[in-house]
PDB file of C-alpha atoms and ligand atoms in Angstrom:
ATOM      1  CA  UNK D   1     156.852  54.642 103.998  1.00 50.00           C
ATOM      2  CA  UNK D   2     156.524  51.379 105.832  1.00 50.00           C
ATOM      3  CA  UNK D   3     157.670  52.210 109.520  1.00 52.00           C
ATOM      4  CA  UNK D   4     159.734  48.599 109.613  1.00 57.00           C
ATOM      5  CA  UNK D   5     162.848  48.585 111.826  1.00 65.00           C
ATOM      6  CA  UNK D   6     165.998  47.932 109.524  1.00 67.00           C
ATOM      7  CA  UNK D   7     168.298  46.110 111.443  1.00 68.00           C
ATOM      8  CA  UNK D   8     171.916  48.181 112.443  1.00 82.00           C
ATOM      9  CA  UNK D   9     170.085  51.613 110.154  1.00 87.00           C
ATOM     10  CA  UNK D  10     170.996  53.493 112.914  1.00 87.00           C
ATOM     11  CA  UNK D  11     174.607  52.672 112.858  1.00 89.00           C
ATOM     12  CA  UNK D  12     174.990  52.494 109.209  1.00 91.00           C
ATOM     13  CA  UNK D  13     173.410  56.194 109.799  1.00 93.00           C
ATOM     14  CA  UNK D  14     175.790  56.815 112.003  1.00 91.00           C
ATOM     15  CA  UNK D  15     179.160  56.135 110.454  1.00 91.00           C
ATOM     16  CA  UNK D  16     178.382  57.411 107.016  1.00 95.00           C
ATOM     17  CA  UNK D  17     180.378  59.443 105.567  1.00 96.00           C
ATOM     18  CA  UNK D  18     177.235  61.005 103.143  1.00 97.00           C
ATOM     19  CA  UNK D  19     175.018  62.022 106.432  1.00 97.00           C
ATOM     20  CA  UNK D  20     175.599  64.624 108.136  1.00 97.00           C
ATOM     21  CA  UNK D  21     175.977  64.032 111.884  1.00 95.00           C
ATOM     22  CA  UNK D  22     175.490  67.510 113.664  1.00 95.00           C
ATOM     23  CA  UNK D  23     173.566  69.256 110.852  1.00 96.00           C
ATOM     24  CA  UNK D  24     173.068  72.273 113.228  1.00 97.00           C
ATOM     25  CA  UNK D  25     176.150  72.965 113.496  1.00 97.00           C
ATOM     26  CA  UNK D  26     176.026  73.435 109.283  1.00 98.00           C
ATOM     27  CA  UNK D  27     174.010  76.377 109.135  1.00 98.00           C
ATOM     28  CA  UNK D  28     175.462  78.888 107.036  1.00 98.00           C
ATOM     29  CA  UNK D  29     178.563  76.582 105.802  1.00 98.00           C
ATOM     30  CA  UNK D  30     177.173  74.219 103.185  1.00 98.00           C
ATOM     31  CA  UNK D  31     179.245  75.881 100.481  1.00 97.00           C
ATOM     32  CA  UNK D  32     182.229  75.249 102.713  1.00 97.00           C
ATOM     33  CA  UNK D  33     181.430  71.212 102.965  1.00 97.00           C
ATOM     34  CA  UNK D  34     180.519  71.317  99.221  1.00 98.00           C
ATOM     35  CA  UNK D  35     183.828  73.186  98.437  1.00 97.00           C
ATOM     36  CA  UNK D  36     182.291  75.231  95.779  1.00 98.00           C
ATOM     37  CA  UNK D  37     179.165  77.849  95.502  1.00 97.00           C
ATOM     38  CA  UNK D  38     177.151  75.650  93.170  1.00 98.00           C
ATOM     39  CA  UNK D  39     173.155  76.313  94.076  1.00 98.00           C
ATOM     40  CA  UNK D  40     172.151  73.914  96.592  1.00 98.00           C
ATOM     41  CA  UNK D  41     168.873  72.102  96.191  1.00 98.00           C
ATOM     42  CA  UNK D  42     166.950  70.120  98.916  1.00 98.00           C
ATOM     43  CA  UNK D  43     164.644  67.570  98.968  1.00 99.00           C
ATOM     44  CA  UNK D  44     162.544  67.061 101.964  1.00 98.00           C
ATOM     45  CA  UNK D  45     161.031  63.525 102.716  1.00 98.00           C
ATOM     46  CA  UNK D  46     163.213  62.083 100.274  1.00 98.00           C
ATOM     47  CA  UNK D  47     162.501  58.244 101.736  1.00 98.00           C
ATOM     48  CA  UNK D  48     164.420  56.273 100.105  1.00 98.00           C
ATOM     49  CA  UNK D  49     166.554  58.720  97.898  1.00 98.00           C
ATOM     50  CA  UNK D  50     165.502  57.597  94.091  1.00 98.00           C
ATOM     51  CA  UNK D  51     164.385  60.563  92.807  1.00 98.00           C
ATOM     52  CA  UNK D  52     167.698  63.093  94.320  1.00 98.00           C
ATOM     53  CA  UNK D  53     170.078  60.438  93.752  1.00 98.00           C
ATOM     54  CA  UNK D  54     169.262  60.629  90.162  1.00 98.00           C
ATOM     55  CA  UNK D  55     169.306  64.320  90.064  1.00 98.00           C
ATOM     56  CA  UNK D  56     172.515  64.535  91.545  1.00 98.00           C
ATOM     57  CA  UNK D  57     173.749  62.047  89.056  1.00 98.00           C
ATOM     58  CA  UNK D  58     172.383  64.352  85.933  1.00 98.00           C
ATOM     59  CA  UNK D  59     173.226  67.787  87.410  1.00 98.00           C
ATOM     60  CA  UNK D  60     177.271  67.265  88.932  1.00 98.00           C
ATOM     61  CA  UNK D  61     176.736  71.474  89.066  1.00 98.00           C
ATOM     62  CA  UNK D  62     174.548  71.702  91.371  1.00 98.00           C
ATOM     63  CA  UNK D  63     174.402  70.345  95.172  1.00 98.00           C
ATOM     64  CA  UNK D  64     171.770  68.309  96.887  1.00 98.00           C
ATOM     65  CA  UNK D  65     170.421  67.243 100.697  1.00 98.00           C
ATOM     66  CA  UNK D  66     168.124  64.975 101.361  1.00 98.00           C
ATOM     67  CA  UNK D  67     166.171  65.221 104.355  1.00 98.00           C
ATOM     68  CA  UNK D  68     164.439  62.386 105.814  1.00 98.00           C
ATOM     69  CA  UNK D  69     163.429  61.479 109.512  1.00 97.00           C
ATOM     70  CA  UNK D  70     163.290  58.337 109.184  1.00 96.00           C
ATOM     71  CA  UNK D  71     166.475  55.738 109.253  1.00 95.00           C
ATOM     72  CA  UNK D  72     164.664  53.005 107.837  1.00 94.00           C
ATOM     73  CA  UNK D  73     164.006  54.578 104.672  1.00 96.00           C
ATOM     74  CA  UNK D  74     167.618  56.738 104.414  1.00 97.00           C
ATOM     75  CA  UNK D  75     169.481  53.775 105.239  1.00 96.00           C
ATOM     76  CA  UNK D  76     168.283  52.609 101.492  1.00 97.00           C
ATOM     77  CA  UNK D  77     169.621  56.132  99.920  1.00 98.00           C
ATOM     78  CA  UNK D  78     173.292  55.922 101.790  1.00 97.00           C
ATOM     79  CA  UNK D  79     173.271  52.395  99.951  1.00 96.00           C
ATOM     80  CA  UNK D  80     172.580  53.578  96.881  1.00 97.00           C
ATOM     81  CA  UNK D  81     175.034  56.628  97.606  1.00 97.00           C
ATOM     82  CA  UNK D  82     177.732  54.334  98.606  1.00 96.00           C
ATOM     83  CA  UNK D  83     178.105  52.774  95.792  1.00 97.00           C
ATOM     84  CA  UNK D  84     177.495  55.977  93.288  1.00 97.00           C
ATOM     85  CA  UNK D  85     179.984  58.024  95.685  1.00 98.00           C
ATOM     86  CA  UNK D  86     178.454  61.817  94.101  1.00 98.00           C
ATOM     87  CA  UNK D  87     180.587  64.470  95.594  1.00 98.00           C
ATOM     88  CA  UNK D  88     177.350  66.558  95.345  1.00 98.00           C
ATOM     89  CA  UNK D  89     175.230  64.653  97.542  1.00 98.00           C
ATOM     90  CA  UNK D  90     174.786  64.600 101.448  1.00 98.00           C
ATOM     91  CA  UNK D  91     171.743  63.222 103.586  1.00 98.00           C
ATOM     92  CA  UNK D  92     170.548  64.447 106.688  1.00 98.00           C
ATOM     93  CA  UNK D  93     168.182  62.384 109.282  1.00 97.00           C
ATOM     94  CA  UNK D  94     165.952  65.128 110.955  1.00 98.00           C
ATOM     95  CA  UNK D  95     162.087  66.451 111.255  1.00 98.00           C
ATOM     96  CA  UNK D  96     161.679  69.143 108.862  1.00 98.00           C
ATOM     97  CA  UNK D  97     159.922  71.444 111.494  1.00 98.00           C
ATOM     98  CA  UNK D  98     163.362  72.336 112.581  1.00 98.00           C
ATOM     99  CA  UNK D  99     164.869  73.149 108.924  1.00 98.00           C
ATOM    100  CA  UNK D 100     166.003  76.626 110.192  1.00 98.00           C
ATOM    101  CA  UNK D 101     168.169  75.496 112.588  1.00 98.00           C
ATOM    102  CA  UNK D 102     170.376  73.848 109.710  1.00 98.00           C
ATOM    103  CA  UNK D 103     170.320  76.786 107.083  1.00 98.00           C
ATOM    104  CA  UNK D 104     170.735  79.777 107.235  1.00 98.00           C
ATOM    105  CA  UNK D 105     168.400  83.017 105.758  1.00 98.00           C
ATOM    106  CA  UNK D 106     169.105  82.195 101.884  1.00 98.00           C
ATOM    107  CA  UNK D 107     171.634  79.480 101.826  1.00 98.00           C
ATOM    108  CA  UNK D 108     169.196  77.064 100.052  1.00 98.00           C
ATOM    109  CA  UNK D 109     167.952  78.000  96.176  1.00 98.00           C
ATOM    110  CA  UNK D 110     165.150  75.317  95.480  1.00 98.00           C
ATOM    111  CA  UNK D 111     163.442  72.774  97.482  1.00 99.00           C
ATOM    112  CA  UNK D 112     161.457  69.480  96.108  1.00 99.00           C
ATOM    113  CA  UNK D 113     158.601  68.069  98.372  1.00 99.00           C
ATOM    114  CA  UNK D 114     157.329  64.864  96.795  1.00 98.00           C
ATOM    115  CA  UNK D 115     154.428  62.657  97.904  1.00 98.00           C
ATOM    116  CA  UNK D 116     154.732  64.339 101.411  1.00 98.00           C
ATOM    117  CA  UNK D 117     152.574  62.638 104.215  1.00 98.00           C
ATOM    118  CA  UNK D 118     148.976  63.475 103.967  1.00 98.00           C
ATOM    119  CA  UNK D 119     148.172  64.107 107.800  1.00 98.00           C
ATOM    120  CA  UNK D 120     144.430  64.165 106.675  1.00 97.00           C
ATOM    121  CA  UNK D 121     143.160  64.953 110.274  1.00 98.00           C
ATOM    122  CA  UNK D 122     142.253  68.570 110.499  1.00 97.00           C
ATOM    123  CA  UNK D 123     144.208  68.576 113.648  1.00 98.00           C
ATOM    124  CA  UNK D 124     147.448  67.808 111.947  1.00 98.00           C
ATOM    125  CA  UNK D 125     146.971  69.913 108.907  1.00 98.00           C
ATOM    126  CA  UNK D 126     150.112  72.415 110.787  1.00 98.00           C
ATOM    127  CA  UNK D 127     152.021  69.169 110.528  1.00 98.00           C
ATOM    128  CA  UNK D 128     151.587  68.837 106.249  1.00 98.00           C
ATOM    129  CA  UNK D 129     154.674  70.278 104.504  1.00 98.00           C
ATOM    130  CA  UNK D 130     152.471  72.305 102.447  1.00 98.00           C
ATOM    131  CA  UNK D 131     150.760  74.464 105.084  1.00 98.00           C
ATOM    132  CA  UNK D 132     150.980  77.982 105.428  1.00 98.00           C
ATOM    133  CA  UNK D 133     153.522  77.129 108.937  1.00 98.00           C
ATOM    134  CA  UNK D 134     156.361  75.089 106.586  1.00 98.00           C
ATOM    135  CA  UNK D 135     156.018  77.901 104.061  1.00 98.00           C
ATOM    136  CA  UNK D 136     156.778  80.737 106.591  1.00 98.00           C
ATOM    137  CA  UNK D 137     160.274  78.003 107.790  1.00 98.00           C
ATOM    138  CA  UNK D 138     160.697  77.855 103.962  1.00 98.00           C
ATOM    139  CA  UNK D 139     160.936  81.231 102.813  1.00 98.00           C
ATOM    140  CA  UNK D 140     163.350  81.958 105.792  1.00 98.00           C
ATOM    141  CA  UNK D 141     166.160  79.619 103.977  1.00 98.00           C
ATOM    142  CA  UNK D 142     165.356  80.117 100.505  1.00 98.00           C
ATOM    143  CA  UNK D 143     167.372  82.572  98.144  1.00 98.00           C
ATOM    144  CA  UNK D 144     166.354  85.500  95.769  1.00 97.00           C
ATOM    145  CA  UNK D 145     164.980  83.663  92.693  1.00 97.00           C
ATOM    146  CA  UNK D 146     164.331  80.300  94.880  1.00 98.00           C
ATOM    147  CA  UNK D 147     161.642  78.505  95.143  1.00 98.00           C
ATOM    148  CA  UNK D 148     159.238  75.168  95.462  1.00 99.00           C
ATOM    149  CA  UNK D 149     158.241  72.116  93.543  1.00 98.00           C
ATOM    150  CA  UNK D 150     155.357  69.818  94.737  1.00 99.00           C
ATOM    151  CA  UNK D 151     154.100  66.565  93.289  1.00 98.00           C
ATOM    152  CA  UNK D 152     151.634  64.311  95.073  1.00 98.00           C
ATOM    153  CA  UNK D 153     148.671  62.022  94.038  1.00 98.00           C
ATOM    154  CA  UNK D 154     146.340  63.036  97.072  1.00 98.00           C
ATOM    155  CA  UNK D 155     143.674  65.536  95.918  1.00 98.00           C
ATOM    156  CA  UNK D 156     143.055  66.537  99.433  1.00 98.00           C
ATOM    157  CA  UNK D 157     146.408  67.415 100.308  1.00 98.00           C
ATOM    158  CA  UNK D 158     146.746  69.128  96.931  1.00 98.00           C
ATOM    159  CA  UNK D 159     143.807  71.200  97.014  1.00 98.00           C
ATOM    160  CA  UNK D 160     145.354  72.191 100.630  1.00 98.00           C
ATOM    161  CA  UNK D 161     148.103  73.135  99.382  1.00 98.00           C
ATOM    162  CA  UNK D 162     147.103  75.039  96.530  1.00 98.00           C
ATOM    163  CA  UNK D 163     144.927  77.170  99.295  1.00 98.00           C
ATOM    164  CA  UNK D 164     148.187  77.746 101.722  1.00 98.00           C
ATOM    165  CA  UNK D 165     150.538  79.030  98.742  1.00 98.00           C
ATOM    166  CA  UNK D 166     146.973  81.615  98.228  1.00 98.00           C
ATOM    167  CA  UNK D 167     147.262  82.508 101.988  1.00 98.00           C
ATOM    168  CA  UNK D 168     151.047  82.765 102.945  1.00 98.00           C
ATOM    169  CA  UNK D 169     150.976  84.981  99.608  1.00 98.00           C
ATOM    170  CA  UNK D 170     153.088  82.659  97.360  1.00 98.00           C
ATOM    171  CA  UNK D 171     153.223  82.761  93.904  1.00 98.00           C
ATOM    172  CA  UNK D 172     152.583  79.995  91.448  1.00 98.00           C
ATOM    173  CA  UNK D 173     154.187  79.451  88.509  1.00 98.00           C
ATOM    174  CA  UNK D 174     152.330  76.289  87.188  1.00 97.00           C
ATOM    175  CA  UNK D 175     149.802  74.033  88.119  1.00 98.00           C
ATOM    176  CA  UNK D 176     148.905  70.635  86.324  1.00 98.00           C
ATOM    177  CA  UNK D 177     146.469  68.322  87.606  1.00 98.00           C
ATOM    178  CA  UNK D 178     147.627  65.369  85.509  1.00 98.00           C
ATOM    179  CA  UNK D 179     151.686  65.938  85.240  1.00 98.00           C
ATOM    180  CA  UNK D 180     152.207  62.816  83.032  1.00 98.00           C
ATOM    181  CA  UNK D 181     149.818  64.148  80.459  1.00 98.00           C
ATOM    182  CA  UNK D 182     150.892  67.608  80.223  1.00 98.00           C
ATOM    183  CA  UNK D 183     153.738  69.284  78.687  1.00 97.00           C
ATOM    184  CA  UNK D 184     155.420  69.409  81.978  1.00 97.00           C
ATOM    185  CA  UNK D 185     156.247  65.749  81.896  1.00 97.00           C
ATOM    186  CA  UNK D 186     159.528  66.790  79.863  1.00 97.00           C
ATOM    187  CA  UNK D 187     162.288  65.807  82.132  1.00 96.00           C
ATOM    188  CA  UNK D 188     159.896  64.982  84.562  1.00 98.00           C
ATOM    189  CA  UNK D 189     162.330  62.457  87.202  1.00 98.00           C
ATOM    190  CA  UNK D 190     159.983  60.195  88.592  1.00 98.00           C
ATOM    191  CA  UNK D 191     160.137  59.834  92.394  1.00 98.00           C
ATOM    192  CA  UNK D 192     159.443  55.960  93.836  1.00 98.00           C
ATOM    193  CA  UNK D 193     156.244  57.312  95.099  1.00 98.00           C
ATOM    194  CA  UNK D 194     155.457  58.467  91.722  1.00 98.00           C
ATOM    195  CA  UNK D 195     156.018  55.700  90.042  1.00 98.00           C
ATOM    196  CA  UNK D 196     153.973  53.608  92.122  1.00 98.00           C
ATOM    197  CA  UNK D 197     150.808  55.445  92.059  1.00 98.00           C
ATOM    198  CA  UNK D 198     150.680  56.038  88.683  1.00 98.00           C
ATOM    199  CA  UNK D 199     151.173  52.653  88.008  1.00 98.00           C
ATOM    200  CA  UNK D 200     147.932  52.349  89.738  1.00 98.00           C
ATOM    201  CA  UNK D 201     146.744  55.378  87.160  1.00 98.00           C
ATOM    202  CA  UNK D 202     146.444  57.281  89.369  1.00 98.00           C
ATOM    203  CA  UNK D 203     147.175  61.308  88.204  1.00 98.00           C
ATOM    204  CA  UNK D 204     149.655  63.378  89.668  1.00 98.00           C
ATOM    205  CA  UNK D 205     149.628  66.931  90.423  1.00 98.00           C
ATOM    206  CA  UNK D 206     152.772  69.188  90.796  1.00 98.00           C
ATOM    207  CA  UNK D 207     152.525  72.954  91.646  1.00 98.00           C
ATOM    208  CA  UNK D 208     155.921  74.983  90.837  1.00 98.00           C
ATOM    209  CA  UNK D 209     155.725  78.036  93.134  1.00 98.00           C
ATOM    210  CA  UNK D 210     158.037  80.606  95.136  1.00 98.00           C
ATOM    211  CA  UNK D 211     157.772  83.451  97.710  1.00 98.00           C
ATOM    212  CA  UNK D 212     156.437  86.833  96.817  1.00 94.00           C
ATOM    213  CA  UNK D 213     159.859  88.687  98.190  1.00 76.00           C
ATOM    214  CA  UNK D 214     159.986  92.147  97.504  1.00 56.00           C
TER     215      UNK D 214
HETATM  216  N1  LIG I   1     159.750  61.607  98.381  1.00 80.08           N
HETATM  217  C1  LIG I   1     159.682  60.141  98.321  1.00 80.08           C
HETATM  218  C2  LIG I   1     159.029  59.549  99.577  1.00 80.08           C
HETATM  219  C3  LIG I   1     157.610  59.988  99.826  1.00 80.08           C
HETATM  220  S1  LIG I   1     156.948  59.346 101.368  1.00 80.08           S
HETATM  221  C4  LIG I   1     158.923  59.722  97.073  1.00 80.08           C
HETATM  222  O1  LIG I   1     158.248  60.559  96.467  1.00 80.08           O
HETATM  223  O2  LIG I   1     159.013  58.563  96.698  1.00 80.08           O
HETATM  224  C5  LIG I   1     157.180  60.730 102.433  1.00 80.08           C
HETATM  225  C6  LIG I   1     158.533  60.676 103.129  1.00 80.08           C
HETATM  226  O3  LIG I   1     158.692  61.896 103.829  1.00 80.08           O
HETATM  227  C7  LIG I   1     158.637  59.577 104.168  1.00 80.08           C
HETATM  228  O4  LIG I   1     159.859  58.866 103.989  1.00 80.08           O
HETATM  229  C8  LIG I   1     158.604  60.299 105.502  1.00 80.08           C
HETATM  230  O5  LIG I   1     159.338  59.658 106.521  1.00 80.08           O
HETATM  231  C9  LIG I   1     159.197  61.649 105.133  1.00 80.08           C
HETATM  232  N2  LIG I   1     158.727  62.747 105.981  1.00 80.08           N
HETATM  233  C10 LIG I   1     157.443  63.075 106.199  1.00 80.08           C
HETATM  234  N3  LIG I   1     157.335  64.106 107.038  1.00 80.08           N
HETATM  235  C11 LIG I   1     158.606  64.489 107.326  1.00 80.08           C
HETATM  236  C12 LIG I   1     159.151  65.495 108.153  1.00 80.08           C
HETATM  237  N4  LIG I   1     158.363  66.327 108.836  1.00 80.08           N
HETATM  238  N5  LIG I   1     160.491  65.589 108.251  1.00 80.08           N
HETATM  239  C13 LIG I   1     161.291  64.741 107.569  1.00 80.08           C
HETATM  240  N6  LIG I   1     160.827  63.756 106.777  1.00 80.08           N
HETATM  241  C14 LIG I   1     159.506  63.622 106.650  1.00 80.08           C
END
């Protein structure tokens, strides 16, 4: 995402109604804020919000957060959200690395990671949402039967994260390489990100996986 300064994001963040100010304070009473026990699903690095605004729009049974930590780009989401007013859809501004402070052990049944940031120093590779680190934070807040989708166009990051789900002991349900020409594309909801780069033909590869609880 382009790191541009919206002007006043932080105090549109701020006094929104559809982000949730002291997300710690959360953990373990989602349900309660949702007033229901619908399955809550998660998006993290949702930028601008396309792709869970439109699943909250098509599934009104089950809940959704975005996570994003930057304003700029959730400041486009709570304008989308304000005017589509889902009672099934919150946002939270934070860095991921600190997702267990905000759930608690099983209170989250899927996750979506989409076009997450590449980090393609070796140095960083701790920092991708795919290594073997985010998985162990994952699996902490994820339910029985839970589990992960990722879609991205970067082969490096992909083949990276094909190799963590291997170590942390994950296990994968499918794999495509090219997601728009395989029968996975069925109800396929394109993210911005998505749509973008494979405008530019590029392919995109999605792994469906979950934890190997016993
Ligand atoms: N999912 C969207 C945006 C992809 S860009 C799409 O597919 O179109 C990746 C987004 O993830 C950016 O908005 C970035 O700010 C966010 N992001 C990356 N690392 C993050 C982290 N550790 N915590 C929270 N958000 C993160």
């Amino acid at each position: 995402m382009r790191l541009r300064n919206v002007k006043g994001s932080r105090e549109t963040i701020a006094v929104s109604q559809f982000v949730i100010q002291d997300e710690e304070s959360m953990k373990g009473k989602w349900r309660e804020k949702f007033g229901n026990d619908n399955p809550i699903h998660i998006e993290i690095g949702m930028g601008k919000g396309k792709f869970i605004i439109q699943l909250a729009k098509e599934n009104p049974n089950i809940n959704y957060i975005g996570v994003e930590k930057f304003s700029s780009v959730l400041v486009r989401a709570i304008e989308k959200q304000t005017e589509e007013q889902l009672p099934n859809l919150f946002f939270i501004r934070m860095e991921a690395e600190y997702i267990g402070n905000v759930f608690d052990k099983g209170e989250v049944d899927y996750i979506y990671l989409n076009f997450s940031d590449p980090w393609p120093k070796d140095r960083h590779a701790k920092r991708r949402l795919t290594s073997v680190q985010f998985l162990e934070r994952y699996e902490e807040i994820l339910a029985e039967g839970g589990g992960i989708t990722f879609k991205t166009d970067n082969r490096p990051l992909f083949d990276f994260s094909l190799e963590q789900i291997d170590e942390a002991g994950w296990i994968k349900d499918n794999v495509t390489f090219d997601l728009h020409n395989s029968p996975y594309v069925e109800g396929n909801v394109m993210t911005e990100y998505e749509q973008k780069f494979s405008e530019m033909g590029n392919p995109i590869y999605r792994v469906v996986f979950h934890p190997n609880k016993k």
